[in-house]
Structures are given as C-alpha cells and as structure tokens.
PDB file of C-alpha atoms and ligand atoms in Angstrom:
ATOM      1  CA  MET A  19      -9.403 -60.897 -32.917  1.00  0.00           C
ATOM      2  CA  ASN A  20      -9.735 -62.708 -36.225  1.00  0.00           C
ATOM      3  CA  ILE A  21     -11.248 -66.168 -36.106  1.00  0.00           C
ATOM      4  CA  ILE A  22     -12.753 -68.806 -38.373  1.00  0.00           C
ATOM      5  CA  LEU A  23     -15.897 -70.672 -37.397  1.00  0.00           C
ATOM      6  CA  PHE A  24     -15.750 -73.989 -39.117  1.00  0.00           C
ATOM      7  CA  GLY A  25     -18.216 -76.863 -39.313  1.00  0.00           C
ATOM      8  CA  PRO A  26     -20.721 -78.682 -41.518  1.00  0.00           C
ATOM      9  CA  PRO A  27     -23.917 -76.987 -42.770  1.00  0.00           C
ATOM     10  CA  GLY A  28     -26.326 -76.595 -39.830  1.00  0.00           C
ATOM     11  CA  ALA A  29     -23.624 -76.879 -37.143  1.00  0.00           C
ATOM     12  CA  GLY A  30     -24.666 -73.558 -35.620  1.00  0.00           C
ATOM     13  CA  LYS A  31     -21.906 -71.315 -37.034  1.00  0.00           C
ATOM     14  CA  GLY A  32     -24.303 -68.398 -37.591  1.00  0.00           C
ATOM     15  CA  THR A  33     -25.831 -68.654 -34.129  1.00  0.00           C
ATOM     16  CA  GLN A  34     -22.418 -68.670 -32.426  1.00  0.00           C
ATOM     17  CA  ALA A  35     -21.058 -65.921 -34.668  1.00  0.00           C
ATOM     18  CA  ALA A  36     -23.956 -63.644 -33.655  1.00  0.00           C
ATOM     19  CA  PHE A  37     -22.975 -64.115 -29.992  1.00  0.00           C
ATOM     20  CA  LEU A  38     -19.297 -63.374 -30.642  1.00  0.00           C
ATOM     21  CA  VAL A  39     -20.254 -60.184 -32.549  1.00  0.00           C
ATOM     22  CA  GLU A  40     -22.142 -58.928 -29.440  1.00  0.00           C
ATOM     23  CA  GLU A  41     -19.409 -60.013 -27.005  1.00  0.00           C
ATOM     24  CA  PHE A  42     -16.328 -58.619 -28.828  1.00  0.00           C
ATOM     25  CA  GLY A  43     -17.694 -55.972 -31.208  1.00  0.00           C
ATOM     26  CA  ILE A  44     -16.189 -57.724 -34.157  1.00  0.00           C
ATOM     27  CA  VAL A  45     -17.962 -58.368 -37.486  1.00  0.00           C
ATOM     28  CA  GLN A  46     -19.394 -61.595 -38.862  1.00  0.00           C
ATOM     29  CA  LEU A  47     -18.380 -62.261 -42.454  1.00  0.00           C
ATOM     30  CA  SER A  48     -20.766 -64.903 -43.697  1.00  0.00           C
ATOM     31  CA  THR A  49     -20.105 -65.721 -47.352  1.00  0.00           C
ATOM     32  CA  GLY A  50     -23.470 -67.489 -47.544  1.00  0.00           C
ATOM     33  CA  ASP A  51     -25.245 -64.278 -46.420  1.00  0.00           C
ATOM     34  CA  MET A  52     -23.209 -62.198 -48.883  1.00  0.00           C
ATOM     35  CA  LEU A  53     -24.221 -64.506 -51.752  1.00  0.00           C
ATOM     36  CA  ARG A  54     -27.880 -64.476 -50.686  1.00  0.00           C
ATOM     37  CA  ALA A  55     -27.811 -60.666 -50.568  1.00  0.00           C
ATOM     38  CA  ALA A  56     -26.316 -60.639 -54.115  1.00  0.00           C
ATOM     39  CA  ILE A  57     -29.149 -62.935 -55.257  1.00  0.00           C
ATOM     40  CA  ALA A  58     -31.801 -60.721 -53.649  1.00  0.00           C
ATOM     41  CA  GLU A  59     -30.282 -57.644 -55.319  1.00  0.00           C
ATOM     42  CA  GLY A  60     -30.155 -59.435 -58.695  1.00  0.00           C
ATOM     43  CA  THR A  61     -26.436 -58.597 -59.303  1.00  0.00           C
ATOM     44  CA  GLU A  62     -24.293 -60.467 -61.826  1.00  0.00           C
ATOM     45  CA  LEU A  63     -22.737 -62.449 -58.979  1.00  0.00           C
ATOM     46  CA  GLY A  64     -26.196 -63.264 -57.627  1.00  0.00           C
ATOM     47  CA  LYS A  65     -27.328 -64.562 -61.018  1.00  0.00           C
ATOM     48  CA  LYS A  66     -24.308 -66.810 -61.289  1.00  0.00           C
ATOM     49  CA  ALA A  67     -24.494 -68.024 -57.666  1.00  0.00           C
ATOM     50  CA  LYS A  68     -28.197 -68.873 -57.470  1.00  0.00           C
ATOM     51  CA  ALA A  69     -28.192 -72.189 -59.394  1.00  0.00           C
ATOM     52  CA  ILE A  70     -24.981 -73.261 -57.685  1.00  0.00           C
ATOM     53  CA  ILE A  71     -26.321 -72.616 -54.223  1.00  0.00           C
ATOM     54  CA  ASP A  72     -29.696 -74.270 -54.968  1.00  0.00           C
ATOM     55  CA  ALA A  73     -27.819 -77.370 -56.136  1.00  0.00           C
ATOM     56  CA  GLY A  74     -25.821 -77.426 -52.880  1.00  0.00           C
ATOM     57  CA  GLN A  75     -22.539 -76.947 -54.789  1.00  0.00           C
ATOM     58  CA  LEU A  76     -19.751 -74.442 -54.152  1.00  0.00           C
ATOM     59  CA  VAL A  77     -19.240 -71.109 -55.866  1.00  0.00           C
ATOM     60  CA  ALA A  78     -15.787 -70.804 -57.560  1.00  0.00           C
ATOM     61  CA  ASP A  79     -12.803 -70.207 -55.282  1.00  0.00           C
ATOM     62  CA  ASP A  80     -11.520 -67.102 -57.123  1.00  0.00           C
ATOM     63  CA  ILE A  81     -14.902 -65.378 -56.764  1.00  0.00           C
ATOM     64  CA  MET A  82     -15.151 -66.187 -53.021  1.00  0.00           C
ATOM     65  CA  VAL A  83     -11.546 -65.169 -52.334  1.00  0.00           C
ATOM     66  CA  GLY A  84     -12.083 -61.817 -54.068  1.00  0.00           C
ATOM     67  CA  ILE A  85     -15.265 -61.124 -52.100  1.00  0.00           C
ATOM     68  CA  ILE A  86     -13.612 -61.917 -48.726  1.00  0.00           C
ATOM     69  CA  SER A  87     -10.448 -59.942 -49.536  1.00  0.00           C
ATOM     70  CA  ASP A  88     -12.510 -56.812 -50.415  1.00  0.00           C
ATOM     71  CA  ARG A  89     -14.719 -57.238 -47.381  1.00  0.00           C
ATOM     72  CA  ILE A  90     -11.761 -57.522 -44.946  1.00  0.00           C
ATOM     73  CA  ASP A  91     -10.488 -54.186 -46.253  1.00  0.00           C
ATOM     74  CA  GLU A  92     -13.683 -52.394 -45.105  1.00  0.00           C
ATOM     75  CA  PRO A  93     -13.160 -50.195 -42.030  1.00  0.00           C
ATOM     76  CA  ASP A  94     -15.576 -52.105 -39.815  1.00  0.00           C
ATOM     77  CA  CYS A  95     -13.236 -55.118 -39.938  1.00  0.00           C
ATOM     78  CA  ALA A  96     -10.439 -53.187 -38.230  1.00  0.00           C
ATOM     79  CA  LYS A  97     -11.418 -54.512 -34.745  1.00  0.00           C
ATOM     80  CA  GLY A  98     -11.562 -58.099 -35.987  1.00  0.00           C
ATOM     81  CA  PHE A  99     -13.785 -60.522 -37.845  1.00  0.00           C
ATOM     82  CA  ILE A 100     -15.326 -63.945 -37.710  1.00  0.00           C
ATOM     83  CA  LEU A 101     -15.262 -65.898 -40.945  1.00  0.00           C
ATOM     84  CA  ASP A 102     -18.428 -67.979 -41.146  1.00  0.00           C
ATOM     85  CA  GLY A 103     -18.593 -70.313 -44.195  1.00  0.00           C
ATOM     86  CA  PHE A 104     -15.125 -69.386 -45.465  1.00  0.00           C
ATOM     87  CA  PRO A 105     -12.742 -71.011 -46.238  1.00  0.00           C
ATOM     88  CA  ARG A 106     -14.604 -73.986 -47.702  1.00  0.00           C
ATOM     89  CA  THR A 107     -11.843 -75.540 -49.766  1.00  0.00           C
ATOM     90  CA  VAL A 108      -8.064 -76.033 -49.279  1.00  0.00           C
ATOM     91  CA  ALA A 109      -7.480 -73.567 -52.138  1.00  0.00           C
ATOM     92  CA  GLN A 110      -9.543 -70.915 -50.230  1.00  0.00           C
ATOM     93  CA  ALA A 111      -7.542 -71.624 -47.042  1.00  0.00           C
ATOM     94  CA  GLU A 112      -4.282 -71.176 -48.927  1.00  0.00           C
ATOM     95  CA  ALA A 113      -5.458 -67.982 -50.527  1.00  0.00           C
ATOM     96  CA  LEU A 114      -6.634 -66.672 -47.167  1.00  0.00           C
ATOM     97  CA  GLU A 115      -3.232 -67.361 -45.630  1.00  0.00           C
ATOM     98  CA  THR A 116      -1.480 -65.440 -48.329  1.00  0.00           C
ATOM     99  CA  MET A 117      -4.008 -62.631 -48.228  1.00  0.00           C
ATOM    100  CA  LEU A 118      -3.724 -62.132 -44.474  1.00  0.00           C
ATOM    101  CA  VAL A 119       0.099 -61.974 -44.691  1.00  0.00           C
ATOM    102  CA  GLU A 120      -0.242 -59.338 -47.440  1.00  0.00           C
ATOM    103  CA  LYS A 121      -2.692 -57.357 -45.337  1.00  0.00           C
ATOM    104  CA  GLY A 122      -0.461 -57.713 -42.209  1.00  0.00           C
ATOM    105  CA  LEU A 123      -3.171 -59.571 -40.298  1.00  0.00           C
ATOM    106  CA  ASP A 124      -3.083 -62.662 -38.068  1.00  0.00           C
ATOM    107  CA  LEU A 125      -5.568 -65.430 -37.622  1.00  0.00           C
ATOM    108  CA  ASP A 126      -6.130 -66.214 -33.923  1.00  0.00           C
ATOM    109  CA  ALA A 127      -7.974 -69.520 -34.038  1.00  0.00           C
ATOM    110  CA  VAL A 128     -10.059 -71.876 -36.138  1.00  0.00           C
ATOM    111  CA  ILE A 129     -12.984 -73.076 -34.078  1.00  0.00           C
ATOM    112  CA  GLU A 130     -14.282 -76.413 -35.388  1.00  0.00           C
ATOM    113  CA  ILE A 131     -17.921 -77.052 -34.340  1.00  0.00           C
ATOM    114  CA  GLN A 132     -18.258 -80.828 -34.365  1.00  0.00           C
ATOM    115  CA  VAL A 133     -21.764 -82.258 -34.912  1.00  0.00           C
ATOM    116  CA  ASP A 134     -23.095 -85.734 -35.880  1.00  0.00           C
ATOM    117  CA  GLU A 135     -24.795 -85.863 -39.258  1.00  0.00           C
ATOM    118  CA  GLN A 136     -28.106 -87.246 -37.836  1.00  0.00           C
ATOM    119  CA  ILE A 137     -28.371 -84.164 -35.666  1.00  0.00           C
ATOM    120  CA  LEU A 138     -27.977 -81.914 -38.710  1.00  0.00           C
ATOM    121  CA  PHE A 139     -30.941 -83.634 -40.416  1.00  0.00           C
ATOM    122  CA  ASP A 140     -33.038 -83.284 -37.266  1.00  0.00           C
ATOM    123  CA  ARG A 141     -32.157 -79.577 -36.997  1.00  0.00           C
ATOM    124  CA  ILE A 142     -32.841 -78.804 -40.617  1.00  0.00           C
ATOM    125  CA  GLU A 143     -36.284 -80.447 -40.433  1.00  0.00           C
ATOM    126  CA  LYS A 144     -37.040 -78.403 -37.323  1.00  0.00           C
ATOM    127  CA  ARG A 145     -35.810 -75.176 -38.964  1.00  0.00           C
ATOM    128  CA  VAL A 146     -37.914 -75.798 -42.074  1.00  0.00           C
ATOM    129  CA  SER A 147     -41.066 -76.641 -40.028  1.00  0.00           C
ATOM    130  CA  GLU A 148     -40.629 -73.501 -37.886  1.00  0.00           C
ATOM    131  CA  THR A 149     -39.985 -71.060 -40.789  1.00  0.00           C
ATOM    132  CA  PRO A 150     -42.843 -69.580 -42.845  1.00  0.00           C
ATOM    133  CA  PRO A 151     -42.523 -70.770 -46.493  1.00  0.00           C
ATOM    134  CA  GLU A 152     -41.772 -67.272 -47.853  1.00  0.00           C
ATOM    135  CA  GLN A 153     -38.791 -66.924 -45.474  1.00  0.00           C
ATOM    136  CA  ARG A 154     -37.281 -70.356 -46.078  1.00  0.00           C
ATOM    137  CA  ARG A 155     -33.878 -70.682 -47.727  1.00  0.00           C
ATOM    138  CA  ALA A 156     -34.133 -72.512 -51.045  1.00  0.00           C
ATOM    139  CA  ASP A 157     -31.289 -74.810 -49.925  1.00  0.00           C
ATOM    140  CA  ASP A 158     -32.959 -75.665 -46.548  1.00  0.00           C
ATOM    141  CA  ASN A 159     -34.284 -79.183 -47.146  1.00  0.00           C
ATOM    142  CA  ALA A 160     -33.134 -82.726 -46.460  1.00  0.00           C
ATOM    143  CA  GLU A 161     -32.254 -83.446 -50.080  1.00  0.00           C
ATOM    144  CA  THR A 162     -30.061 -80.391 -50.528  1.00  0.00           C
ATOM    145  CA  LEU A 163     -28.518 -81.027 -47.082  1.00  0.00           C
ATOM    146  CA  ARG A 164     -27.461 -84.466 -48.224  1.00  0.00           C
ATOM    147  CA  LYS A 165     -25.671 -82.892 -51.211  1.00  0.00           C
ATOM    148  CA  ARG A 166     -24.148 -80.129 -49.112  1.00  0.00           C
ATOM    149  CA  LEU A 167     -22.866 -82.715 -46.598  1.00  0.00           C
ATOM    150  CA  GLN A 168     -21.262 -84.666 -49.460  1.00  0.00           C
ATOM    151  CA  VAL A 169     -19.623 -81.423 -50.698  1.00  0.00           C
ATOM    152  CA  TYR A 170     -18.523 -80.754 -47.091  1.00  0.00           C
ATOM    153  CA  ARG A 171     -16.908 -84.213 -46.802  1.00  0.00           C
ATOM    154  CA  ASP A 172     -15.215 -84.052 -50.166  1.00  0.00           C
ATOM    155  CA  GLN A 173     -14.127 -80.406 -50.436  1.00  0.00           C
ATOM    156  CA  THR A 174     -14.356 -78.715 -47.010  1.00  0.00           C
ATOM    157  CA  ALA A 175     -13.278 -81.317 -44.470  1.00  0.00           C
ATOM    158  CA  PRO A 176      -9.802 -81.468 -46.065  1.00  0.00           C
ATOM    159  CA  VAL A 177      -9.317 -77.925 -44.751  1.00  0.00           C
ATOM    160  CA  LEU A 178      -9.156 -79.357 -41.187  1.00  0.00           C
ATOM    161  CA  PRO A 179      -5.662 -80.931 -41.531  1.00  0.00           C
ATOM    162  CA  PHE A 180      -4.432 -77.664 -43.124  1.00  0.00           C
ATOM    163  CA  TYR A 181      -5.186 -75.853 -39.833  1.00  0.00           C
ATOM    164  CA  SER A 182      -4.244 -78.692 -37.481  1.00  0.00           C
ATOM    165  CA  GLU A 183      -0.780 -78.762 -39.085  1.00  0.00           C
ATOM    166  CA  ARG A 184      -0.567 -75.063 -38.247  1.00  0.00           C
ATOM    167  CA  LYS A 185      -1.738 -75.812 -34.625  1.00  0.00           C
ATOM    168  CA  MET A 186      -4.704 -73.488 -35.034  1.00  0.00           C
ATOM    169  CA  LEU A 187      -7.587 -75.925 -34.790  1.00  0.00           C
ATOM    170  CA  ARG A 188      -9.744 -75.706 -31.649  1.00  0.00           C
ATOM    171  CA  PRO A 189     -12.524 -78.329 -31.604  1.00  0.00           C
ATOM    172  CA  VAL A 190     -15.797 -77.750 -29.674  1.00  0.00           C
ATOM    173  CA  ASP A 191     -18.702 -80.167 -29.177  1.00  0.00           C
ATOM    174  CA  GLY A 192     -21.532 -78.672 -31.166  1.00  0.00           C
ATOM    175  CA  MET A 193     -24.130 -81.119 -29.851  1.00  0.00           C
ATOM    176  CA  GLN A 194     -24.286 -79.398 -26.475  1.00  0.00           C
ATOM    177  CA  PRO A 195     -26.937 -76.728 -25.788  1.00  0.00           C
ATOM    178  CA  ILE A 196     -26.202 -73.425 -27.505  1.00  0.00           C
ATOM    179  CA  GLU A 197     -24.880 -71.666 -24.338  1.00  0.00           C
ATOM    180  CA  GLN A 198     -22.531 -74.589 -23.652  1.00  0.00           C
ATOM    181  CA  VAL A 199     -21.115 -74.357 -27.144  1.00  0.00           C
ATOM    182  CA  THR A 200     -20.600 -70.647 -26.655  1.00  0.00           C
ATOM    183  CA  PHE A 201     -18.835 -71.361 -23.340  1.00  0.00           C
ATOM    184  CA  GLN A 202     -16.526 -73.862 -25.014  1.00  0.00           C
ATOM    185  CA  ILE A 203     -15.708 -71.369 -27.796  1.00  0.00           C
ATOM    186  CA  LEU A 204     -14.897 -68.663 -25.248  1.00  0.00           C
ATOM    187  CA  SER A 205     -12.590 -71.061 -23.388  1.00  0.00           C
ATOM    188  CA  GLN A 206     -10.887 -72.005 -26.653  1.00  0.00           C
ATOM    189  CA  ILE A 207     -10.120 -68.419 -27.521  1.00  0.00           C
ATOM    190  CA  GLY A 208      -8.852 -67.738 -24.020  1.00  0.00           C
ATOM    191  CA  ASN A 209     -11.704 -65.776 -22.520  1.00  0.00           C
TER     192      ASN A 209
HETATM  193  P1  AMP B 310     -23.958 -71.088 -46.028  1.00  0.00           P
HETATM  194  O1  AMP B 310     -24.979 -70.041 -45.697  1.00  0.00           O
HETATM  195  O2  AMP B 310     -22.593 -70.785 -45.459  1.00  0.00           O
HETATM  196  O3  AMP B 310     -24.400 -72.470 -45.695  1.00  0.00           O
HETATM  197  O4  AMP B 310     -23.747 -71.038 -47.634  1.00  0.00           O
HETATM  198  C1  AMP B 310     -24.806 -71.279 -48.544  1.00  0.00           C
HETATM  199  C2  AMP B 310     -24.220 -71.676 -49.883  1.00  0.00           C
HETATM  200  O5  AMP B 310     -23.432 -70.578 -50.423  1.00  0.00           O
HETATM  201  C3  AMP B 310     -23.250 -72.848 -49.900  1.00  0.00           C
HETATM  202  O6  AMP B 310     -23.932 -74.104 -49.961  1.00  0.00           O
HETATM  203  C4  AMP B 310     -22.465 -72.568 -51.168  1.00  0.00           C
HETATM  204  O7  AMP B 310     -23.226 -72.882 -52.350  1.00  0.00           O
HETATM  205  C5  AMP B 310     -22.318 -71.036 -51.150  1.00  0.00           C
HETATM  206  N1  AMP B 310     -21.092 -70.641 -50.405  1.00  0.00           N
HETATM  207  C6  AMP B 310     -21.045 -70.022 -49.201  1.00  0.00           C
HETATM  208  N2  AMP B 310     -19.781 -69.801 -48.843  1.00  0.00           N
HETATM  209  C7  AMP B 310     -19.011 -70.335 -49.813  1.00  0.00           C
HETATM  210  C8  AMP B 310     -17.589 -70.478 -49.987  1.00  0.00           C
HETATM  211  N3  AMP B 310     -16.727 -69.981 -49.094  1.00  0.00           N
HETATM  212  N4  AMP B 310     -17.158 -71.068 -51.138  1.00  0.00           N
HETATM  213  C9  AMP B 310     -18.026 -71.530 -52.057  1.00  0.00           C
HETATM  214  N5  AMP B 310     -19.364 -71.452 -51.952  1.00  0.00           N
HETATM  215  C10 AMP B 310     -19.859 -70.874 -50.828  1.00  0.00           C
END
C-alpha cells in the first residue's frame, strides 16, 4: 500500500503515519525528517536546507524529487510507503506521478487531514511548551508557523485539486481525537 498523508503543518501527519507503520509494516517517508537528518549530519544538502527550513520556505523541487525517488528504490519500501510532507507543490505531485509510472508503482490514496488554522496555533504552542529547549525544532514557533501556513496556502494547497481530479483524495477530520482520526483514515483506505 502506497499512500500520501497530506495536510498543513501541525495537522498530525507524523502521528498518524507512525500508527500506519505499526499497523501495516510499511515505511514512513518524511521529507522533513530526512532534511533534519541531513542538517544534523552536516551534509551539503543539510547546509543548503537549514536556512530555508528555518525561514519556513520550501526546499527546491528537483532536490526533493531526487531524494524521494532514491528513497522509494530502497528495499524497505517494497511493502509500501507513506509519504509524509511530500508532495508539497504541484510540480512535486507531477514528478511523483511520472516517477511512480516509471517504477511500476501505484498510489492507493491521498489522505487529506483537515484542520482549522487556530487549532494549529494552539497545538504548536502546546508542543513548544512541552518540549525541552534543546529538543525543539527551530521552525516550531508561532511566527514560523504563520509563514509555513502562508507557504502551505500558496504552494501546497493547489496540490489538492490535482488529486481530486484523479479521484484519489480522501478527506478526514483532523480535529477529532487522535484515535478517531486514525479510525477515519483506516475507513478511507478500506480497512
Ligand atoms: P515538515 O517536517 O514536513 O514540516 O518539514 C519541515 C520543513 O522541511 C518544511 O517547512 C520545508 O522547509 C522542508 N520540506 C519538507 N518537505 C519538503 C518538500 N516536500 N518540499 C520542499 N520543502 C520541504
């Protein structure tokens, strides 16, 4: 099973992906986690990505598409994968479509986790207050969230019609308790 978890920053994509990994034995491909790992390792990619991420902007499409394409070829993706944080632009969605055809793979569903913006601010404040300073993400604060939401509206939300035209979009109410959101996702993927 190959699925996309889609939604604004703070919608709970990572939390839900972790559950699906357990349930189906498929892998979570979080482009945000991959970029943070590259920053921690001090690679060339990490050096380029750091300022972009801290500013709440998006890393270039060709870089992200290359990273995902290589990652999908790894053996642990054979059982399936959950894309978390990718695609984030229409160009990435188009490249993914072409790439999957070339690799002979199908996409089963695009789960859209819908959440009101005010809830995202409440959640981020809670996450910051509950995380020790040394473990906080540099982009976890209300000011960067505002920028990231603007980027989401301008560059990422236009991906939604791309998938609804292909009848792949499955909306879930992300304002429900975590287990309820999981339940909705399972229903949407036919489990
Ligand atoms: P995330 O952990 O998914 O919220 O991602 C954190 C940051 O990494 C984003 O705000 C972007 O700067 C960058 N990033 C993650 N995924 C992508 C992507 N698919 N395209 C461009 N930038 C990305």
